[in-house]
XYZ file of N, CA, C and O in Angstrom:
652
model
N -107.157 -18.007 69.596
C -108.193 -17.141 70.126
C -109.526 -17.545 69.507
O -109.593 -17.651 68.282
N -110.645 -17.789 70.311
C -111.679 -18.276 69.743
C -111.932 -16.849 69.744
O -111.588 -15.938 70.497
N -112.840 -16.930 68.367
C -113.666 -15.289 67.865
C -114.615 -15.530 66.994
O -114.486 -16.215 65.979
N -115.899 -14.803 67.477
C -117.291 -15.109 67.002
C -117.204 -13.594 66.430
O -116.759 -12.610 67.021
N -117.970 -13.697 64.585
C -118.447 -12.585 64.250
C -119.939 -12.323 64.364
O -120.829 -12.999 63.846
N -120.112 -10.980 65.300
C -121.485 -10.615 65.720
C -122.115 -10.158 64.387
O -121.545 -9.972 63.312
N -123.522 -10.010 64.725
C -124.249 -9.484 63.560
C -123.858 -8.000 62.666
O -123.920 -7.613 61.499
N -123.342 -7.362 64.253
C -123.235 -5.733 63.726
C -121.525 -6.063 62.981
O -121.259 -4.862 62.938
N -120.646 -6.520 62.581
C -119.759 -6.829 62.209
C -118.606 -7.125 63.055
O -117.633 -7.654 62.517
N -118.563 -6.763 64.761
C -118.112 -6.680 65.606
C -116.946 -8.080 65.762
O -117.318 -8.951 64.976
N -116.163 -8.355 66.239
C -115.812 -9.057 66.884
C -115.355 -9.343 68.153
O -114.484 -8.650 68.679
N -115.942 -10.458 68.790
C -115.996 -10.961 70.277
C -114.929 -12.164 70.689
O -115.100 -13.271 70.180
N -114.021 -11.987 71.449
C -113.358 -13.246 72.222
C -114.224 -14.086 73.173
O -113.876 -14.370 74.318
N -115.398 -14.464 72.595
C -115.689 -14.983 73.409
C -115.661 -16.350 74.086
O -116.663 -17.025 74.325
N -114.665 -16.611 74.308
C -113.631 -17.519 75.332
C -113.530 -16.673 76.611
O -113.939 -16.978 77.731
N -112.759 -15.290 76.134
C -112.472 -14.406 77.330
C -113.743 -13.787 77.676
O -113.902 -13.566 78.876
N -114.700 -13.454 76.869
C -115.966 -13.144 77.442
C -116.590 -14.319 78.233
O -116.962 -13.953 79.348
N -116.724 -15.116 78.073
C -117.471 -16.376 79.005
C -116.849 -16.530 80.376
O -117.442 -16.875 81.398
N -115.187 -16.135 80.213
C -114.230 -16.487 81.423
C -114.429 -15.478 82.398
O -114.153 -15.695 83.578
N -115.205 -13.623 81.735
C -115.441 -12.782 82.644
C -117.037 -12.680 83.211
O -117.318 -12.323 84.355
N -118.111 -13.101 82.081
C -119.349 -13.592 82.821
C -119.024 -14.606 84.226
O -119.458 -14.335 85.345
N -118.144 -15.860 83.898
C -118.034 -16.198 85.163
C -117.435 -15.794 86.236
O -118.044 -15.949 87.294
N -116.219 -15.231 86.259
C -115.843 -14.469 86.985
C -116.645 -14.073 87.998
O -116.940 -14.536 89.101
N -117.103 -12.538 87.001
C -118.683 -11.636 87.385
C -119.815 -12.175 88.458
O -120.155 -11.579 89.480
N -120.308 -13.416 87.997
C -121.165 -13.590 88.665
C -120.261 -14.470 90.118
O -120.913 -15.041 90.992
N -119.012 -14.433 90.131
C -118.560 -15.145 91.414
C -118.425 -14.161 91.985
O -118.950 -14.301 93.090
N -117.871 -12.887 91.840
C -117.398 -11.587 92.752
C -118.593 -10.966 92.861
O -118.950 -10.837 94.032
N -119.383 -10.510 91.999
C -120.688 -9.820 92.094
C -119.960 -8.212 91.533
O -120.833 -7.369 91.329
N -118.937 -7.867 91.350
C -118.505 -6.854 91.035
C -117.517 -6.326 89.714
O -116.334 -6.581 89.942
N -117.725 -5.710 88.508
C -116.520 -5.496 88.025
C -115.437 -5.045 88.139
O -114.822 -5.152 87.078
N -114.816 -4.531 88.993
C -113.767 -4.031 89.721
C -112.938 -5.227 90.009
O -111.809 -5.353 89.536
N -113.346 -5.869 90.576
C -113.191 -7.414 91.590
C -113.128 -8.084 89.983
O -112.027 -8.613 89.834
N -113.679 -8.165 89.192
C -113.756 -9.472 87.809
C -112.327 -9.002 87.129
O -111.304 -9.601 86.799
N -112.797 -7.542 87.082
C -111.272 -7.000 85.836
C -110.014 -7.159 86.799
O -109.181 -7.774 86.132
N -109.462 -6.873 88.136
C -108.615 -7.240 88.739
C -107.940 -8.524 88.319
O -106.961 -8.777 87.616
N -108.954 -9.363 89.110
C -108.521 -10.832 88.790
C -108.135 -11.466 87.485
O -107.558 -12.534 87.276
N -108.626 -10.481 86.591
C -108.280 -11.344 85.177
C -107.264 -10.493 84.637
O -106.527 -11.034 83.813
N -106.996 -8.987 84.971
C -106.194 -8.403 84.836
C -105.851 -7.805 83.705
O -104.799 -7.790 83.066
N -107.347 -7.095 83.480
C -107.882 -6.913 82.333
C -108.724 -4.948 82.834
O -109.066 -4.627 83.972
N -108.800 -4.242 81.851
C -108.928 -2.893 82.496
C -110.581 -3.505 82.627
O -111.091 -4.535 82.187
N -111.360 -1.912 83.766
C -113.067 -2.366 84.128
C -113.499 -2.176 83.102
O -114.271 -3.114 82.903
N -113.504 -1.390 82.089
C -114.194 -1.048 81.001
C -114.061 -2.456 79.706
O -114.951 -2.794 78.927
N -112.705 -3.038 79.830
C -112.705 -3.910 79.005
C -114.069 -4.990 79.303
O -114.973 -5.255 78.511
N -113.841 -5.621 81.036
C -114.824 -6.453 81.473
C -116.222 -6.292 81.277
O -117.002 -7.244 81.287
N -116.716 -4.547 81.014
C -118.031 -4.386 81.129
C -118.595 -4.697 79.288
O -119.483 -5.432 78.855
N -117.744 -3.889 78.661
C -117.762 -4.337 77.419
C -117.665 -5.940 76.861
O -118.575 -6.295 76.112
N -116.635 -6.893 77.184
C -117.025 -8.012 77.317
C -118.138 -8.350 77.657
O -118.521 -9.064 76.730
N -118.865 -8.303 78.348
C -120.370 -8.561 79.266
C -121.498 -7.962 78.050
O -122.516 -8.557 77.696
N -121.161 -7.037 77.688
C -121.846 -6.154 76.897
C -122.067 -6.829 75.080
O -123.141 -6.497 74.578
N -121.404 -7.446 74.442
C -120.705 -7.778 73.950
C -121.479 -9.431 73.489
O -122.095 -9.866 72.516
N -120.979 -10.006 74.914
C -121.584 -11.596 75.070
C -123.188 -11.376 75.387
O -123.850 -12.404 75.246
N -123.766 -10.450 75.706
C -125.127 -9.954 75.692
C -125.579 -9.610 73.946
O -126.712 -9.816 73.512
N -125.195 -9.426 73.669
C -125.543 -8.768 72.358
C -125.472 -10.250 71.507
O -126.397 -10.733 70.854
N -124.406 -10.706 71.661
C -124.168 -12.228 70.882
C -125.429 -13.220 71.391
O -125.862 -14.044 70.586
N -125.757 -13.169 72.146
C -126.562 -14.226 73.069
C -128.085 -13.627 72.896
O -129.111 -14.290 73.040
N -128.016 -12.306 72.573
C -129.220 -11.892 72.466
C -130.478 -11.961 73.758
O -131.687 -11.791 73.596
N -129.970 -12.174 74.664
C -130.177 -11.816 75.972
C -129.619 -11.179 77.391
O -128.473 -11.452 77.746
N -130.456 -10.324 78.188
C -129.878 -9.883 79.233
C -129.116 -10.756 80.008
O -129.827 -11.759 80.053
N -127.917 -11.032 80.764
C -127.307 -11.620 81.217
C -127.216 -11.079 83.231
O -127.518 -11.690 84.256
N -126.739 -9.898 83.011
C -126.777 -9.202 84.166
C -127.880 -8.039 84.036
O -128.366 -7.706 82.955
N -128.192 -7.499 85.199
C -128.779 -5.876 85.869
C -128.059 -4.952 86.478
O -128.049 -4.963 87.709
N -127.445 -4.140 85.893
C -126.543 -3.243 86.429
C -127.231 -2.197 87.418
O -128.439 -2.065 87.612
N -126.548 -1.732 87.796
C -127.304 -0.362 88.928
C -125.744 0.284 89.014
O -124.780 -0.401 88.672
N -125.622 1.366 89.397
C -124.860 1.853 90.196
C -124.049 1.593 91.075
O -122.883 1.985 91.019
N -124.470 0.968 91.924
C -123.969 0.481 93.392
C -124.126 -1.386 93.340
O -123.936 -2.063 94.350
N -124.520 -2.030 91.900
C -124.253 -3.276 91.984
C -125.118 -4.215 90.920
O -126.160 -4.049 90.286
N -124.395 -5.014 91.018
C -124.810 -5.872 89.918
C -125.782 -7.002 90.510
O -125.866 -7.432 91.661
N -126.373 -7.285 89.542
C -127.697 -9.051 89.750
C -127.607 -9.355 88.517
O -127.321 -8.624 87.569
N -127.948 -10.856 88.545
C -127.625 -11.630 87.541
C -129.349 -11.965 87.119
O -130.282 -11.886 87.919
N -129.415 -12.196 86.239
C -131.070 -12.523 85.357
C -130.688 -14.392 85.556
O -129.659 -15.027 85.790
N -132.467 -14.836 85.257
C -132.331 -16.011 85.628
C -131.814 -16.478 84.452
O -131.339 -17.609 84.560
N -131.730 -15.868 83.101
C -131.013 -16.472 81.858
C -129.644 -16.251 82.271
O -128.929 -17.249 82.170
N -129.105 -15.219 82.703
C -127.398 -15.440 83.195
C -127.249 -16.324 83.950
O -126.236 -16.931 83.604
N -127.902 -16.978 85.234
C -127.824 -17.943 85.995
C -127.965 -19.406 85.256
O -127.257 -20.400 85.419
N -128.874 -19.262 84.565
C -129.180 -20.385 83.558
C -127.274 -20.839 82.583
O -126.592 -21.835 82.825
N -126.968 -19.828 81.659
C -125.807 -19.702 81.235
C -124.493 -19.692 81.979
O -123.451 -19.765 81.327
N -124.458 -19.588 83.583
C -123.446 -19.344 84.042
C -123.170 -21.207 84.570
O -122.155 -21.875 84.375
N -124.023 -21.490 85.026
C -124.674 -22.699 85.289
C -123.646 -24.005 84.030
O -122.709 -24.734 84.354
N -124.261 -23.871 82.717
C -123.806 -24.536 81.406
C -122.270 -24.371 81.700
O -121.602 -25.318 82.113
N -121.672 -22.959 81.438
C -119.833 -22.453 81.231
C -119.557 -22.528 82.174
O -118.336 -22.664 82.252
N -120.143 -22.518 83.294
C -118.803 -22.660 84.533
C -118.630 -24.407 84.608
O -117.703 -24.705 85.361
N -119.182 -25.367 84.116
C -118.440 -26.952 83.922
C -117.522 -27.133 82.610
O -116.682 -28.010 82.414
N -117.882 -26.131 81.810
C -117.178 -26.461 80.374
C -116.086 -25.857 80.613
O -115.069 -26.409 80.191
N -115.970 -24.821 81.199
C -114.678 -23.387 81.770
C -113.547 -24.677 82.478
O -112.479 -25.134 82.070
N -114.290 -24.926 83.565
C -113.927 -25.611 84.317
C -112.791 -27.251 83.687
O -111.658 -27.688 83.886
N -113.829 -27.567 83.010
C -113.125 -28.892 81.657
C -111.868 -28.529 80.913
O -110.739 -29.017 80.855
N -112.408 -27.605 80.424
C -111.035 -26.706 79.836
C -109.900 -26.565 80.185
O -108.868 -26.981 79.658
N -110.095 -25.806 81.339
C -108.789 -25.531 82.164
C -108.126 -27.074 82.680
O -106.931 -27.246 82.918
N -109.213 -28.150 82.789
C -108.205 -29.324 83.013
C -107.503 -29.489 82.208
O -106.343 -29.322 82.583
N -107.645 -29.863 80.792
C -107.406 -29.929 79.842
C -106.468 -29.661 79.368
O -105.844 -30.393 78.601
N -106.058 -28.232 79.813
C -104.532 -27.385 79.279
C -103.831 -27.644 80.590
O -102.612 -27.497 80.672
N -104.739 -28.114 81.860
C -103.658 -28.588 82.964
C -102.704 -29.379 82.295
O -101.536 -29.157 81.976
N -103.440 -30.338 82.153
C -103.078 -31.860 81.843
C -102.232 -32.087 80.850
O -101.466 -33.044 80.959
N -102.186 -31.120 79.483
C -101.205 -31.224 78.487
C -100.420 -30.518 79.025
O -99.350 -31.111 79.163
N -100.407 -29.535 79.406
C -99.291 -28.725 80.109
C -97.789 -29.460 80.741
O -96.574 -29.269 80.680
N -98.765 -30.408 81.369
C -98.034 -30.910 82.647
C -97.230 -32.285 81.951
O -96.201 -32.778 82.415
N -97.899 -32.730 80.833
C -97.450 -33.646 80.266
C -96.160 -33.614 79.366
O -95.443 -34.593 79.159
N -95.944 -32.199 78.801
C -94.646 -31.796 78.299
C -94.094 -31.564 79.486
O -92.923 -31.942 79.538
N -94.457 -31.141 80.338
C -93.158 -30.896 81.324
C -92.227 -32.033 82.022
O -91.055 -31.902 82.375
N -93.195 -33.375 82.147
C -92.293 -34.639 82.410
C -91.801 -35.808 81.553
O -92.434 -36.616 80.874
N -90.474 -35.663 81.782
C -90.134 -36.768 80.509
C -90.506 -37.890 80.547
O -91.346 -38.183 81.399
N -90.118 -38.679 79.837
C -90.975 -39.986 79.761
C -89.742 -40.550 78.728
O -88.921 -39.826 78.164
N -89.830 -42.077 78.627
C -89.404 -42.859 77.263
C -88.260 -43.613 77.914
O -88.011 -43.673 79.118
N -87.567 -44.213 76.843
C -85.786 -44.540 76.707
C -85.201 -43.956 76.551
O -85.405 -43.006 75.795
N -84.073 -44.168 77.189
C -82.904 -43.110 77.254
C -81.816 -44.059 77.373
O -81.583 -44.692 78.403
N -80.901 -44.178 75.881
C -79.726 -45.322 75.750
C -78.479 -44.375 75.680
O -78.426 -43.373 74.967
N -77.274 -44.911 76.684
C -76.631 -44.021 77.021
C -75.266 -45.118 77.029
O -75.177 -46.145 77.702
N -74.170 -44.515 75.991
C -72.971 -45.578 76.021
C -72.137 -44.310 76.744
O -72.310 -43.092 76.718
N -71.244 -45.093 77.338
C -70.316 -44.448 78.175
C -69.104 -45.268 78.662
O -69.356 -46.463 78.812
N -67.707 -44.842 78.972
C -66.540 -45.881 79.191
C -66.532 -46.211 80.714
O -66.805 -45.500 81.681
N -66.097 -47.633 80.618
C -66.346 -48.052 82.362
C -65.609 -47.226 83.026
O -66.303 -46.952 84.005
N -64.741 -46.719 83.099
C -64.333 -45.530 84.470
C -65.456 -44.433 84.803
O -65.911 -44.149 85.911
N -65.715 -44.004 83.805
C -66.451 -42.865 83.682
C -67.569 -43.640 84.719
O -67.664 -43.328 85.906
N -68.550 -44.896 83.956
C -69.310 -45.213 84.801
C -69.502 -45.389 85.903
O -70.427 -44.997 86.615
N -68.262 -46.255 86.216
C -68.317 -46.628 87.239
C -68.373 -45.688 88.427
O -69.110 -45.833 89.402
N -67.488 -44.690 88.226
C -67.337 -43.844 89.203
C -68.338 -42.763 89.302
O -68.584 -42.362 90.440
N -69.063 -42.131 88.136
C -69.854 -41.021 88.328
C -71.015 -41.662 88.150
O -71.862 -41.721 89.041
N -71.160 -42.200 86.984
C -72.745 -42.558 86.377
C -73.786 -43.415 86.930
O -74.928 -43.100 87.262
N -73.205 -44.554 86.975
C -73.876 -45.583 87.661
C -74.351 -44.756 89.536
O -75.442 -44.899 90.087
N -73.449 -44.159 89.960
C -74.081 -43.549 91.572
C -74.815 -42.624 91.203
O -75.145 -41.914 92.152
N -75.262 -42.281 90.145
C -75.863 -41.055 89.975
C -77.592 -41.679 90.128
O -78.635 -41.190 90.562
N -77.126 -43.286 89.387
C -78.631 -43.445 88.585
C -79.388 -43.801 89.474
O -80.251 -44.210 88.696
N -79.851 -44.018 90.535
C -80.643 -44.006 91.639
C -81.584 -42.925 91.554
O -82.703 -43.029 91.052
N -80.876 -41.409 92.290
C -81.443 -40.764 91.886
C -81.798 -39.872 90.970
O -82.445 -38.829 91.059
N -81.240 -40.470 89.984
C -82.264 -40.082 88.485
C -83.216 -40.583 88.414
O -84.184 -40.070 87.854
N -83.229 -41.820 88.998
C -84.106 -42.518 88.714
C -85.522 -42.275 89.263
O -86.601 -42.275 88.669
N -85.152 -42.017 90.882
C -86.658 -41.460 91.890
C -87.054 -39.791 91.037
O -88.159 -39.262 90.916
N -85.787 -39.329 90.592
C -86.374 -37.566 90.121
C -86.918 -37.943 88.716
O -86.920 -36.904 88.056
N -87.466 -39.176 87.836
C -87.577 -39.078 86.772
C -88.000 -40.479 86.748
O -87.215 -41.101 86.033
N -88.970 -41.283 87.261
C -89.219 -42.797 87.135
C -89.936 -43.150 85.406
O -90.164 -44.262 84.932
N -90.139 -41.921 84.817
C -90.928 -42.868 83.608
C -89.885 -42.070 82.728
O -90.213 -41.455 81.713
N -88.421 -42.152 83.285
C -87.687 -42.434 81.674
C -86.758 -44.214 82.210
O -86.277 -44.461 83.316
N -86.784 -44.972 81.200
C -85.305 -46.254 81.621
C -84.372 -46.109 80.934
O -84.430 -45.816 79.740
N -83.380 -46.288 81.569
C -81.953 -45.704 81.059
C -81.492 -47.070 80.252
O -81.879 -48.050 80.888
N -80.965 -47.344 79.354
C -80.746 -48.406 78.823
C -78.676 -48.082 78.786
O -78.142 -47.414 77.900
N -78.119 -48.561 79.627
C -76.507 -48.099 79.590
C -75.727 -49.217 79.077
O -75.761 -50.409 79.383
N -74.914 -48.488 78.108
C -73.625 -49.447 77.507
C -72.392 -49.118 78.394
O -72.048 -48.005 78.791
N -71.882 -50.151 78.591
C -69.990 -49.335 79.556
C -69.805 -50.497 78.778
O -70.120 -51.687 78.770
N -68.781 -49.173 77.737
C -67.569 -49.914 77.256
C -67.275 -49.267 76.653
O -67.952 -48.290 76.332
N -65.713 -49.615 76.073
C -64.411 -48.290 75.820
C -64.177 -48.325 74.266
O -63.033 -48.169 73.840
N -65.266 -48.532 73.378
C -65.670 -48.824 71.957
C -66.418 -46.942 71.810
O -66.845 -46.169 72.667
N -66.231 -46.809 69.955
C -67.155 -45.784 69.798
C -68.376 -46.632 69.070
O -68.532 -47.642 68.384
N -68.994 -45.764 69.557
C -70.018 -46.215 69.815
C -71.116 -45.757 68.103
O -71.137 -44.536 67.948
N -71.699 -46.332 67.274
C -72.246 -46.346 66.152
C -73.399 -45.166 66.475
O -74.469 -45.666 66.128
N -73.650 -43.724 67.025
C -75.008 -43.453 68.160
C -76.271 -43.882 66.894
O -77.102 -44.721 67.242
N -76.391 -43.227 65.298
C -77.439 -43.646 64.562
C -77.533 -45.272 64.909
O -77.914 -45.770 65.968
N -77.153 -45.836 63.914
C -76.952 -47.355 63.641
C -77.399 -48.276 64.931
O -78.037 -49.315 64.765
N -76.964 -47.749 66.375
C -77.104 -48.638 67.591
C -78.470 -47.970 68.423
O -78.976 -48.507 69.408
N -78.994 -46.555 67.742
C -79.921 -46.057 68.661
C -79.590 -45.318 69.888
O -80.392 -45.100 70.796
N -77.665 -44.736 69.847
C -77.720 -44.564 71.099
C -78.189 -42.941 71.011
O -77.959 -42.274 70.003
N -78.739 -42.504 71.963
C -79.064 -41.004 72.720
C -77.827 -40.260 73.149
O -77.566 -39.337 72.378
N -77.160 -40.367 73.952
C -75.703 -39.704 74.567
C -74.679 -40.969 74.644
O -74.735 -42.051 75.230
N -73.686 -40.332 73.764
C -72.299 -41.361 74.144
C -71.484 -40.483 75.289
O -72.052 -39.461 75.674
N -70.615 -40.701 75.674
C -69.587 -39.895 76.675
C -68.484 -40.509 76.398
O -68.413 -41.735 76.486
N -67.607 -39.864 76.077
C -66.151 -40.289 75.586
C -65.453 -39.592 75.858
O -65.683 -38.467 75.414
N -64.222 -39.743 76.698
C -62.817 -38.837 76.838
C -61.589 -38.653 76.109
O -61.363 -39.675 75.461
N -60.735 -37.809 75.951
C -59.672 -38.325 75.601
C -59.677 -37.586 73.907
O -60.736 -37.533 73.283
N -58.818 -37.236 73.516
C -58.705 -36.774 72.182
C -59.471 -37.475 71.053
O -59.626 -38.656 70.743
N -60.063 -35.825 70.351
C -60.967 -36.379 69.365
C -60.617 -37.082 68.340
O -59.797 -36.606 67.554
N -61.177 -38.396 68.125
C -61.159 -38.625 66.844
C -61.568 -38.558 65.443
O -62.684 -39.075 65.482
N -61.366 -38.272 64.371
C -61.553 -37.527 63.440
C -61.750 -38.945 62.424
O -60.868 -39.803 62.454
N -63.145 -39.147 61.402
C -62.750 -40.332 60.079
C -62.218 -39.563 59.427
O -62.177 -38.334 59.380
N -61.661 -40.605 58.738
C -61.083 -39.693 56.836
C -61.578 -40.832 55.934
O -61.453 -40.751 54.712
């Protein structure tokens, strides 16, 4: 949570305050800003209230029946709505980057097994997942997994136990 301490001792999110100035000035309404962010109206106006006080300038003109923005809010909305905007790529982009795997993937397994399940499989593993390469052993050995690097062995057949 980014948090700025105001003069009066206050503290401001203002991350989430900048995210409801912009908002604000896209809907023209707080009703419409706190909805969308899903945040109560009083929180949004206070935010506004808040990032005014920090900024030490009027931002909006309230009335009754509607809001206007000052040419210093236009000025400021102008700056945060490209940086807002950057941002949110930003956490796109890492986001999205844990979500797809990637790397080597060394996989010993016994030729029946392969032959019959694994190997038809790897096609489409391959189109649902192109930036991992499967590196496959078939053969009916155990397999060292530290020592050889392997990832998944597959082995049937009663466990064997060292002593």
């Amino acid at each position: 949570m980014v948090s700025t301490n105001m003069d009066d001792g206050a503290i401001m999110n203002q991350l989430l305050a900048m995210r409801t100035f912009v908002r604000l000035v896209e809907t023209a309404s707080f009703t419409r800003t706190a909805d969308q962010l899903c945040i109560a109206r009083s929180t949004a106006s206070k935010l506004i209230a808040d990032l005014e006080r920090y900024l030490g300038v009027r931002l909006v003109e309230r009335t009754t029946r509607k809001i206007g923005v000052t040419a210093e809010g236009l000025a400021y909305h102008d700056r945060i709505a490209g940086i807002l905007a950057d941002l949110d790529d930003a956490d796109r982009a890492i986001r999205g980057s844990g979500l797809k795997p990637a790397g080597r993937l060394r996989i010993e397994a016994p030729r029946s097994f392969a032959d019959r399940l694994l190997i038809p499989m790897l096609p489409g593993f391959a189109a649902d997942y192109p930036d991992i390469q499967i590196a496959l052993g078939v053969n009916d050995r155990t397999a060292n997994m530290i020592g050889e690097g392997v990832h998944c062995a597959i082995r049937g057949g009663p466990r064997r136990t060292r002593r």
